[in-house]
């Protein structure tokens, strides 16, 4: 069973802080974040990255900040991350120091900010390709950072990008009703909705219609293709601990794909159970040798 070290994200203190922590932490995620499978020294580096990402995400999702203020705060986080500014974002300062110690490039964190800025100004995605391009910045940098921290080769990036994109799309499907209601965001490809005679407003219904179910299934079919590509990741990872972790995450992605295919994300939030996590963990242990 995976156990997470669920310390709260860093919150910057003082008047000049741009951070506004929402209260969410690693326990709110679908998948393990720096679980105890990760070696302790490396776990601290993953926590630093997660804290930075969590705080940036909270800014882009804030219900009270204006778009202009959100962009200004995200820019400030990047300025602190790169050393252009010394204070204003505790999580960026923490990550900057971690990156300096590890030698891992800041690009993986700066690319995340590209996606968070996009979330501020873009609320619809025309097609699947456009959504995957968003995932390249919102999700892929996470996997690439973890791989770099472990000293893995670039050969792992392809299947890792596929896994991260899968996790991102699955999360979008889980939260499609909430994202539309709270943020007026829709990550369901608009062309697929239009082909089915639907509009974004149909996602605001209390239950999924047959036509919308077909669109969700089309997204899940494409996501399963990503899962198949991702299955090669544990085979390429050299670190034993990370190999097990990635195998577990692959199994969880496959399981959540199945759950979303048989459940209604408009009627309830589809999520993994403790049994799902246990089953995935046992599958992951096959990669221990």
C-alpha positions as a Python dict, from the first residue, in 0.01 Angstrom:
ca = {
    (1, 'X'): (0, 0, 0),
    (2, 'X'): (131, 344, -86),
    (3, 'X'): (160, 585, 204),
    (4, 'X'): (198, 955, 129),
    (5, 'X'): (391, 1203, 338),
    (6, 'X'): (107, 1455, 340),
    (7, 'X'): (273, 1765, 476),
    (8, 'X'): (91, 2085, 389),
    (9, 'X'): (222, 2292, 98),
    (10, 'X'): (448, 2583, 184),
    (11, 'X'): (263, 2908, 237),
    (12, 'X'): (450, 3232, 188),
    (13, 'X'): (430, 3473, 481),
    (14, 'X'): (421, 3850, 485),
    (15, 'X'): (239, 4123, 299),
    (16, 'X'): (424, 4070, -27),
    (17, 'X'): (331, 3703, -57),
    (18, 'X'): (158, 3616, -383),
    (19, 'X'): (51, 3274, -259),
    (20, 'X'): (-303, 3195, -148),
    (21, 'X'): (-314, 2832, -37),
    (22, 'X'): (-658, 2677, -90),
    (23, 'X'): (-621, 2413, 180),
    (24, 'X'): (-573, 2130, -68),
    (25, 'X'): (-272, 1906, -25),
    (26, 'X'): (-134, 1572, -142),
    (27, 'X'): (-423, 1386, 18),
    (28, 'X'): (-659, 1548, -232),
    (29, 'X'): (-479, 1400, -532),
    (30, 'X'): (-586, 1085, -715),
    (31, 'X'): (-236, 945, -729),
    (32, 'X'): (60, 921, -492),
    (33, 'X'): (274, 1230, -457),
    (34, 'X'): (626, 1152, -332),
    (35, 'X'): (509, 834, -162),
    (36, 'X'): (728, 648, 84),
    (37, 'X'): (851, 441, -209),
    (38, 'X'): (1060, 740, -311),
    (39, 'X'): (1397, 760, -132),
    (40, 'X'): (1379, 1015, 150),
    (41, 'X'): (1634, 1269, 11),
    (42, 'X'): (1456, 1268, -326),
    (43, 'X'): (1115, 1280, -161),
    (44, 'X'): (1197, 1623, -20),
    (45, 'X'): (1278, 1745, -372),
    (46, 'X'): (946, 1614, -506),
    (47, 'X'): (765, 1784, -217),
    (48, 'X'): (930, 2114, -309),
    (49, 'X'): (809, 2080, -667),
    (50, 'X'): (459, 1978, -558),
    (51, 'X'): (432, 2274, -320),
    (52, 'X'): (525, 2511, -602),
    (53, 'X'): (272, 2352, -837),
    (54, 'X'): (-2, 2347, -571),
    (55, 'X'): (38, 2715, -491),
    (56, 'X'): (44, 2815, -859),
    (57, 'X'): (-266, 2604, -924),
    (58, 'X'): (-445, 2766, -633),
    (59, 'X'): (-374, 3109, -784),
    (60, 'X'): (-508, 3015, -1127),
    (61, 'X'): (-819, 2857, -971),
    (62, 'X'): (-889, 3134, -721),
    (63, 'X'): (-1258, 3241, -723),
    (64, 'X'): (-1176, 3589, -592),
    (65, 'X'): (-868, 3707, -786),
    (66, 'X'): (-910, 3889, -1117),
    (67, 'X'): (-742, 3744, -1427),
    (68, 'X'): (-492, 4031, -1421),
    (69, 'X'): (-404, 3965, -1058),
    (70, 'X'): (-368, 3592, -1121),
    (71, 'X'): (-125, 3650, -1407),
    (72, 'X'): (72, 3901, -1200),
    (73, 'X'): (105, 3652, -916),
    (74, 'X'): (209, 3367, -1143),
    (75, 'X'): (469, 3596, -1300),
    (76, 'X'): (593, 3684, -952),
    (77, 'X'): (632, 3315, -868),
    (78, 'X'): (844, 3269, -1178),
    (79, 'X'): (1054, 3573, -1089),
    (80, 'X'): (1130, 3424, -747),
    (81, 'X'): (1195, 3082, -898),
    (82, 'X'): (1454, 3221, -1140),
    (83, 'X'): (1612, 3452, -883),
    (84, 'X'): (1497, 3773, -1052),
    (85, 'X'): (1317, 3847, -723),
    (86, 'X'): (1424, 3731, -378),
    (87, 'X'): (1094, 3726, -190),
    (88, 'X'): (720, 3697, -245),
    (89, 'X'): (673, 3322, -293),
    (90, 'X'): (799, 3083, -27),
    (91, 'X'): (733, 2776, -241),
    (92, 'X'): (928, 2924, -533),
    (93, 'X'): (1218, 3008, -302),
    (94, 'X'): (1214, 2656, -163),
    (95, 'X'): (1209, 2501, -510),
    (96, 'X'): (1483, 2735, -636),
    (97, 'X'): (1713, 2615, -358),
    (98, 'X'): (1623, 2252, -425),
    (99, 'X'): (1696, 2290, -795),
    (100, 'X'): (2031, 2451, -720),
    (101, 'X'): (2126, 2156, -499),
    (102, 'X'): (2006, 1886, -740),
    (103, 'X'): (2110, 2043, -1068),
    (104, 'X'): (1767, 1972, -1217),
    (105, 'X'): (1666, 2251, -1460),
    (106, 'X'): (1398, 2502, -1368),
    (107, 'X'): (1229, 2441, -1705),
    (108, 'X'): (1005, 2172, -1556),
    (109, 'X'): (856, 2426, -1314),
    (110, 'X'): (848, 2716, -1558),
    (111, 'X'): (657, 2502, -1809),
    (112, 'X'): (389, 2438, -1548),
    (113, 'X'): (339, 2813, -1523),
    (114, 'X'): (266, 2819, -1897),
    (115, 'X'): (-34, 2594, -1831),
    (116, 'X'): (-150, 2786, -1525),
    (117, 'X'): (-141, 3113, -1718),
    (118, 'X'): (-337, 2945, -1994),
    (119, 'X'): (-600, 2836, -1743),
    (120, 'X'): (-652, 3201, -1656),
    (121, 'X'): (-729, 3310, -2012),
    (122, 'X'): (-850, 2997, -2195),
    (123, 'X'): (-1164, 2808, -2098),
    (124, 'X'): (-1239, 2587, -2401),
    (125, 'X'): (-1042, 2336, -2611),
    (126, 'X'): (-1134, 2293, -2973),
    (127, 'X'): (-1009, 1938, -3024),
    (128, 'X'): (-814, 1648, -2873),
    (129, 'X'): (-484, 1770, -3017),
    (130, 'X'): (-529, 2107, -2850),
    (131, 'X'): (-606, 1937, -2520),
    (132, 'X'): (-293, 1722, -2546),
    (133, 'X'): (-88, 2034, -2616),
    (134, 'X'): (-221, 2177, -2291),
    (135, 'X'): (-127, 1854, -2111),
    (136, 'X'): (227, 1893, -2245),
    (137, 'X'): (259, 2191, -2009),
    (138, 'X'): (9, 2110, -1734),
    (139, 'X'): (112, 1748, -1676),
    (140, 'X'): (420, 1627, -1864),
    (141, 'X'): (665, 1852, -1672),
    (142, 'X'): (569, 1676, -1348),
    (143, 'X'): (677, 1337, -1472),
    (144, 'X'): (988, 1477, -1638),
    (145, 'X'): (1091, 1648, -1315),
    (146, 'X'): (1055, 1330, -1109),
    (147, 'X'): (1252, 1135, -1368),
    (148, 'X'): (1528, 1398, -1375),
    (149, 'X'): (1548, 1400, -995),
    (150, 'X'): (1614, 1025, -1014),
    (151, 'X'): (1872, 1062, -1288),
    (152, 'X'): (1667, 866, -1540),
    (153, 'X'): (1738, 887, -1913),
    (154, 'X'): (1547, 1085, -2174),
    (155, 'X'): (1425, 749, -2303),
    (156, 'X'): (1165, 756, -2025),
    (157, 'X'): (1007, 1085, -2128),
    (158, 'X'): (781, 950, -2403),
    (159, 'X'): (584, 700, -2192),
    (160, 'X'): (597, 938, -1896),
    (161, 'X'): (437, 1216, -2102),
    (162, 'X'): (163, 972, -2205),
    (163, 'X'): (99, 869, -1843),
    (164, 'X'): (86, 1228, -1722),
    (165, 'X'): (-152, 1326, -2004),
    (166, 'X'): (-375, 1032, -1913),
    (167, 'X'): (-386, 1136, -1549),
    (168, 'X'): (-468, 1493, -1648),
    (169, 'X'): (-753, 1396, -1881),
    (170, 'X'): (-895, 1155, -1625),
    (171, 'X'): (-895, 1433, -1368),
    (172, 'X'): (-1069, 1664, -1615),
    (173, 'X'): (-1340, 1402, -1665),
    (174, 'X'): (-1380, 1350, -1292),
    (175, 'X'): (-1423, 1722, -1235),
    (176, 'X'): (-1594, 1825, -1560),
    (177, 'X'): (-1914, 1941, -1391),
    (178, 'X'): (-1733, 2122, -1109),
    (179, 'X'): (-1485, 2290, -1346),
    (180, 'X'): (-1770, 2425, -1557),
    (181, 'X'): (-1978, 2535, -1260),
    (182, 'X'): (-1699, 2697, -1056),
    (183, 'X'): (-1450, 2813, -1319),
    (184, 'X'): (-1642, 2815, -1649),
    (185, 'X'): (-1376, 2580, -1784),
    (186, 'X'): (-1444, 2288, -2015),
    (187, 'X'): (-1170, 2049, -2121),
    (188, 'X'): (-1403, 1826, -2326),
    (189, 'X'): (-1307, 1877, -2694),
    (190, 'X'): (-1557, 2115, -2851),
    (191, 'X'): (-1553, 1943, -3190),
    (192, 'X'): (-1654, 1611, -3035),
    (193, 'X'): (-1940, 1783, -2852),
    (194, 'X'): (-2059, 1953, -3171),
    (195, 'X'): (-2038, 1630, -3372),
    (196, 'X'): (-2273, 1474, -3116),
    (197, 'X'): (-2515, 1767, -3143),
    (198, 'X'): (-2417, 1894, -2799),
    (199, 'X'): (-2276, 2208, -2643),
    (200, 'X'): (-2078, 2281, -2329),
    (201, 'X'): (-2407, 2351, -2150),
    (202, 'X'): (-2492, 1981, -2165),
    (203, 'X'): (-2217, 1918, -1910),
    (204, 'X'): (-2418, 2126, -1663),
    (205, 'X'): (-2694, 1863, -1659),
    (206, 'X'): (-2741, 1657, -1340),
    (207, 'X'): (-2691, 1332, -1532),
    (208, 'X'): (-2503, 1228, -1843),
    (209, 'X'): (-2718, 1189, -2154),
    (210, 'X'): (-2651, 901, -2400),
    (211, 'X'): (-2502, 1144, -2652),
    (212, 'X'): (-2268, 1294, -2393),
    (213, 'X'): (-2182, 945, -2270),
    (214, 'X'): (-2057, 870, -2621),
    (215, 'X'): (-1834, 1178, -2610),
    (216, 'X'): (-1692, 1080, -2271),
    (217, 'X'): (-1627, 729, -2403),
    (218, 'X'): (-1444, 876, -2702),
    (219, 'X'): (-1220, 1064, -2461),
    (220, 'X'): (-1165, 747, -2260),
    (221, 'X'): (-1078, 552, -2577),
    (222, 'X'): (-810, 811, -2653),
    (223, 'X'): (-696, 802, -2292),
    (224, 'X'): (-664, 425, -2303),
    (225, 'X'): (-429, 469, -2600),
    (226, 'X'): (-219, 691, -2373),
    (227, 'X'): (-230, 422, -2104),
    (228, 'X'): (-98, 166, -2349),
    (229, 'X'): (195, 391, -2436),
    (230, 'X'): (254, 461, -2065),
    (231, 'X'): (277, 89, -1988),
    (232, 'X'): (633, 93, -2119),
    (233, 'X'): (750, 340, -1853),
    (234, 'X'): (821, 97, -1566),
    (235, 'X'): (1023, -117, -1805),
    (236, 'X'): (1251, 178, -1886),
    (237, 'X'): (1299, 317, -1534),
    (238, 'X'): (1624, 207, -1372),
    (239, 'X'): (1550, 310, -1013),
    (240, 'X'): (1387, 14, -839),
    (241, 'X'): (1173, 231, -610),
    (242, 'X'): (1059, 458, -892),
    (243, 'X'): (996, 158, -1116),
    (244, 'X'): (747, 22, -861),
    (245, 'X'): (588, 365, -815),
    (246, 'X'): (538, 422, -1188),
    (247, 'X'): (393, 72, -1229),
    (248, 'X'): (143, 144, -952),
    (249, 'X'): (42, 476, -1109),
    (250, 'X'): (-4, 307, -1447),
    (251, 'X'): (-233, 51, -1284),
    (252, 'X'): (-432, 327, -1111),
    (253, 'X'): (-471, 516, -1439),
    (254, 'X'): (-608, 203, -1606),
    (255, 'X'): (-846, 141, -1317),
    (256, 'X'): (-978, 498, -1312),
    (257, 'X'): (-1032, 478, -1689),
    (258, 'X'): (-1255, 175, -1631),
    (259, 'X'): (-1442, 343, -1343),
    (260, 'X'): (-1515, 652, -1550),
    (261, 'X'): (-1639, 437, -1836),
    (262, 'X'): (-1897, 273, -1610),
    (263, 'X'): (-1983, 568, -1388),
    (264, 'X'): (-2152, 904, -1436),
    (265, 'X'): (-1917, 1195, -1357),
    (266, 'X'): (-2207, 1443, -1373),
    (267, 'X'): (-2408, 1261, -1108),
    (268, 'X'): (-2118, 1194, -870),
    (269, 'X'): (-1743, 1222, -848),
    (270, 'X'): (-1590, 896, -966),
    (271, 'X'): (-1285, 814, -758),
    (272, 'X'): (-1049, 532, -667),
    (273, 'X'): (-1115, 319, -361),
    (274, 'X'): (-867, 187, -105),
    (275, 'X'): (-910, -155, -265),
    (276, 'X'): (-818, -6, -604),
    (277, 'X'): (-499, 137, -453),
    (278, 'X'): (-416, -193, -283),
    (279, 'X'): (-470, -390, -603),
    (280, 'X'): (-255, -147, -801),
    (281, 'X'): (17, -166, -536),
    (282, 'X'): (31, -543, -565),
    (283, 'X'): (62, -512, -941),
    (284, 'X'): (342, -262, -895),
    (285, 'X'): (540, -497, -672),
    (286, 'X'): (589, -723, -974),
    (287, 'X'): (845, -466, -1089),
    (288, 'X'): (1048, -492, -767),
    (289, 'X'): (1322, -724, -904),
}
